[in-house]
XYZ file of C-alpha atoms in Angstrom:
266
model
C 0.000 0.000 0.000
C 1.495 3.403 -1.003
C 1.412 6.378 1.301
C 0.414 9.732 -0.301
C 2.414 12.895 0.234
C 1.179 15.368 2.867
C -0.139 18.763 1.666
C 2.985 20.410 3.115
C 5.215 18.344 0.808
C 3.382 19.780 -2.216
C 4.079 23.386 -1.239
C 6.613 25.290 -3.381
C 9.943 26.056 -1.786
C 10.591 29.457 -0.174
C 12.446 30.752 -3.226
C 9.866 29.343 -5.648
C 7.014 30.900 -3.637
C 8.695 34.319 -3.713
C 9.395 34.008 -7.440
C 5.780 33.044 -8.218
C 4.481 35.963 -6.123
C 6.848 38.371 -7.900
C 5.736 37.218 -11.339
C 2.081 37.396 -10.301
C 2.657 40.980 -9.119
C 4.224 41.884 -12.473
C 7.552 42.878 -10.929
C 11.097 42.333 -12.182
C 14.029 41.308 -9.999
C 15.498 44.778 -10.530
C 12.302 46.429 -9.247
C 12.233 44.189 -6.170
C 15.901 44.970 -5.509
C 15.254 48.709 -5.826
C 12.305 48.690 -3.406
C 13.908 46.412 -0.788
C 17.572 47.509 -1.101
C 18.494 43.801 -1.381
C 21.135 43.467 -4.104
C 20.087 41.851 -7.394
C 22.436 38.784 -7.115
C 21.057 38.038 -3.630
C 17.425 38.259 -4.876
C 18.285 35.776 -7.655
C 20.011 33.465 -5.151
C 17.058 33.509 -2.725
C 14.631 32.655 -5.549
C 16.857 29.616 -6.181
C 16.740 28.716 -2.442
C 20.413 29.617 -2.045
C 20.701 31.560 1.240
C 24.488 31.302 1.525
C 24.959 34.819 0.120
C 22.752 36.445 2.771
C 25.488 36.548 5.409
C 23.726 34.441 8.069
C 20.292 33.481 9.361
C 19.462 36.955 10.715
C 20.003 38.586 7.319
C 18.307 35.730 5.450
C 15.147 36.078 7.572
C 15.176 39.858 7.028
C 15.605 39.489 3.244
C 12.783 36.923 3.023
C 10.470 39.211 4.989
C 11.302 42.316 2.912
C 11.017 40.559 -0.457
C 7.708 38.928 0.547
C 6.231 42.297 1.458
C 7.481 43.812 -1.802
C 5.774 41.125 -3.922
C 2.561 41.187 -1.875
C 2.692 37.878 -0.017
C 2.578 37.023 3.700
C 6.177 36.761 4.961
C 5.519 34.934 8.248
C 4.811 31.422 6.845
C 7.969 31.680 4.717
C 10.082 32.828 7.670
C 8.680 29.983 9.803
C 9.575 27.486 7.073
C 13.087 28.928 6.890
C 13.445 28.570 10.663
C 12.202 24.988 10.469
C 14.696 24.141 7.733
C 17.613 25.798 9.554
C 17.296 24.623 13.133
C 14.672 26.996 14.504
C 14.509 30.726 15.069
C 17.784 32.158 16.440
C 17.793 33.547 19.954
C 17.714 37.387 20.180
C 21.234 38.791 20.071
C 22.228 42.389 20.860
C 22.943 44.371 17.717
C 26.468 45.420 18.673
C 27.982 41.875 18.961
C 26.499 41.001 15.549
C 28.829 43.542 13.948
C 31.910 43.073 16.129
C 33.807 41.504 13.243
C 32.911 44.398 10.979
C 34.180 46.904 13.522
C 37.487 44.981 13.692
C 37.804 45.065 9.903
C 36.993 48.761 9.713
C 39.723 51.119 8.713
C 41.246 53.456 11.330
C 39.153 56.435 12.168
C 39.778 59.560 10.144
C 41.846 62.373 11.712
C 40.035 64.613 14.143
C 39.913 67.751 11.987
C 37.679 69.548 14.509
C 40.355 69.405 17.223
C 43.015 70.575 14.745
C 40.826 73.482 13.647
C 40.196 74.590 17.255
C 43.948 74.485 17.965
C 44.620 76.619 14.870
C 42.013 79.216 15.926
C 43.507 79.405 19.431
C 46.961 79.953 17.913
C 45.655 82.768 15.684
C 43.921 84.501 18.619
C 47.111 84.207 20.693
C 49.186 85.700 17.876
C 46.783 88.658 17.431
C 46.783 89.331 21.173
C 50.596 89.205 21.307
C 50.877 91.630 18.360
C 48.455 94.132 19.928
C 50.264 93.954 23.276
C 53.661 94.651 21.677
C 52.161 97.426 19.528
C 50.879 99.171 22.674
C 54.374 99.075 24.234
C 56.009 100.519 21.080
C 53.713 103.600 20.868
C 55.309 106.943 21.996
C 54.102 108.185 25.331
C 51.938 111.315 25.507
C 53.338 112.186 28.972
C 55.918 114.613 27.613
C 53.306 116.495 25.588
C 51.059 116.904 28.615
C 53.994 118.194 30.699
C 54.683 120.870 28.070
C 51.107 122.137 28.257
C 49.622 120.490 25.210
C 46.434 118.538 25.621
C 46.076 115.041 24.290
C 43.864 114.752 21.224
C 40.751 113.033 22.484
C 39.371 112.749 18.959
C 42.166 110.457 17.856
C 40.862 107.128 16.740
C 41.366 104.346 19.233
C 42.952 101.138 18.013
C 40.361 98.508 17.313
C 40.786 94.838 18.040
C 39.287 92.435 15.550
C 38.718 88.889 16.666
C 39.167 86.329 13.871
C 35.886 84.652 13.076
C 35.666 80.892 13.339
C 35.055 79.091 10.050
C 31.328 78.595 9.417
C 29.894 75.184 10.283
C 27.077 74.045 7.983
C 23.765 73.607 9.753
C 21.553 70.530 9.456
C 19.179 72.391 7.135
C 22.042 73.593 4.956
C 23.401 70.056 4.656
C 19.930 68.742 3.812
C 19.825 71.201 0.890
C 23.204 70.049 -0.497
C 23.833 70.177 -4.285
C 22.550 67.347 -6.397
C 26.080 66.219 -7.205
C 26.314 64.691 -3.709
C 24.355 62.156 -1.697
C 23.172 63.340 1.728
C 21.789 60.979 4.407
C 20.378 62.127 7.748
C 19.514 59.626 10.512
C 17.454 60.508 13.573
C 16.770 58.180 16.519
C 13.175 59.057 17.415
C 11.921 55.666 18.657
C 14.802 54.570 20.871
C 18.534 54.094 20.431
C 20.279 52.187 17.649
C 23.814 51.141 16.765
C 24.730 52.442 13.295
C 27.681 52.059 10.932
C 28.218 54.480 8.020
C 30.748 54.193 5.150
C 31.483 56.260 2.042
C 31.786 54.942 -1.529
C 35.434 53.954 -0.913
C 34.489 51.844 2.092
C 35.977 54.329 4.562
C 34.230 54.354 7.924
C 32.445 57.668 8.612
C 30.749 56.632 11.878
C 30.523 53.497 13.998
C 28.664 53.713 17.282
C 25.431 54.219 19.179
C 22.863 56.862 18.177
C 20.859 57.691 21.318
C 17.164 58.573 21.286
C 16.674 62.210 20.287
C 20.056 62.424 18.519
C 20.594 62.827 14.768
C 23.578 62.709 12.413
C 24.066 63.759 8.781
C 26.560 62.286 6.316
C 27.596 63.292 2.775
C 29.564 61.660 -0.035
C 30.026 62.439 -3.710
C 28.796 58.995 -4.857
C 27.298 56.613 -2.248
C 26.544 56.167 1.458
C 26.368 52.609 2.901
C 24.477 52.068 6.182
C 24.066 49.259 8.706
C 21.260 49.843 11.225
C 21.209 47.593 14.285
C 17.707 48.683 15.378
C 16.154 49.995 12.161
C 12.720 50.492 13.749
C 14.112 53.322 15.880
C 15.531 55.304 12.957
C 13.917 58.163 10.993
C 15.687 58.389 7.625
C 16.105 61.353 5.245
C 17.836 60.808 1.883
C 18.787 63.810 -0.237
C 16.364 65.996 1.712
C 13.406 63.579 1.419
C 11.956 61.582 4.305
C 11.639 57.862 3.567
C 8.299 56.310 4.468
C 9.675 52.767 4.993
C 8.860 51.557 8.494
C 11.147 48.891 9.904
C 10.364 46.692 12.885
C 12.022 47.303 16.279
C 15.195 45.248 16.528
C 15.315 44.675 12.765
C 18.803 44.786 11.227
C 19.063 46.575 7.858
C 21.898 47.100 5.362
C 21.112 50.037 3.058
C 22.899 51.950 0.278
C 21.928 55.318 -1.206
C 23.265 57.311 -4.173
C 22.787 60.808 -5.610
C 19.567 59.852 -7.413
C 17.807 58.356 -4.380
C 14.989 58.185 -3.542
C 13.693 57.578 -7.066
C 10.148 58.422 -5.955
C 8.726 60.493 -3.129
């Protein structure tokens, strides 16, 4: 007597289910990649049930969820199937340890130009003060003229001291209105704190640390900004002066990249 297959055995694989939903929605792989920020080769690999390029179970689960939402299908059954096929759902892990290896690989921090600029301004102020002090000592005394009966000229112009102005620092609004030949990304932590990592198009580390609730930071590059958000649900994101409407879940890890033309809509 033969035993029939269970209904679960007849279900398409995770990748096949996502591919069928994408085709039914009339979307290309490029369009799915653009809306989810998951790179095109990784989307192709996931549709072929190859999750080795995702970088681990945490990223694989996040990619499955994002792609499923983009193609209009329920992500939870697919994530549960992935967990079942890969030893169950991983235990929650703090965001910072997840990226410890990346912090070790990061290039040395860039020189602290702010401290150097402050030191230069202090040196300039000291030099101006020293020059004025010596100039006062070198001026001829009016004592002899007063002794001879002449009165000092009170209308003479007094020496003026000009304090060198500090170089202007661009404000947040000025940075947000940067020229179109640059990419500008502003991150604000308005729903809690989040660990963030920011790199420029050369892979140089611009920031690596914790963004506390209520804080914000702005970054610029001439070509591309790459982000890693440890708690994406806490972050409010502005790209090239436009607020992104994507809402991430609390604790969700996201890797994002933006260029001068982003966002394409909105």
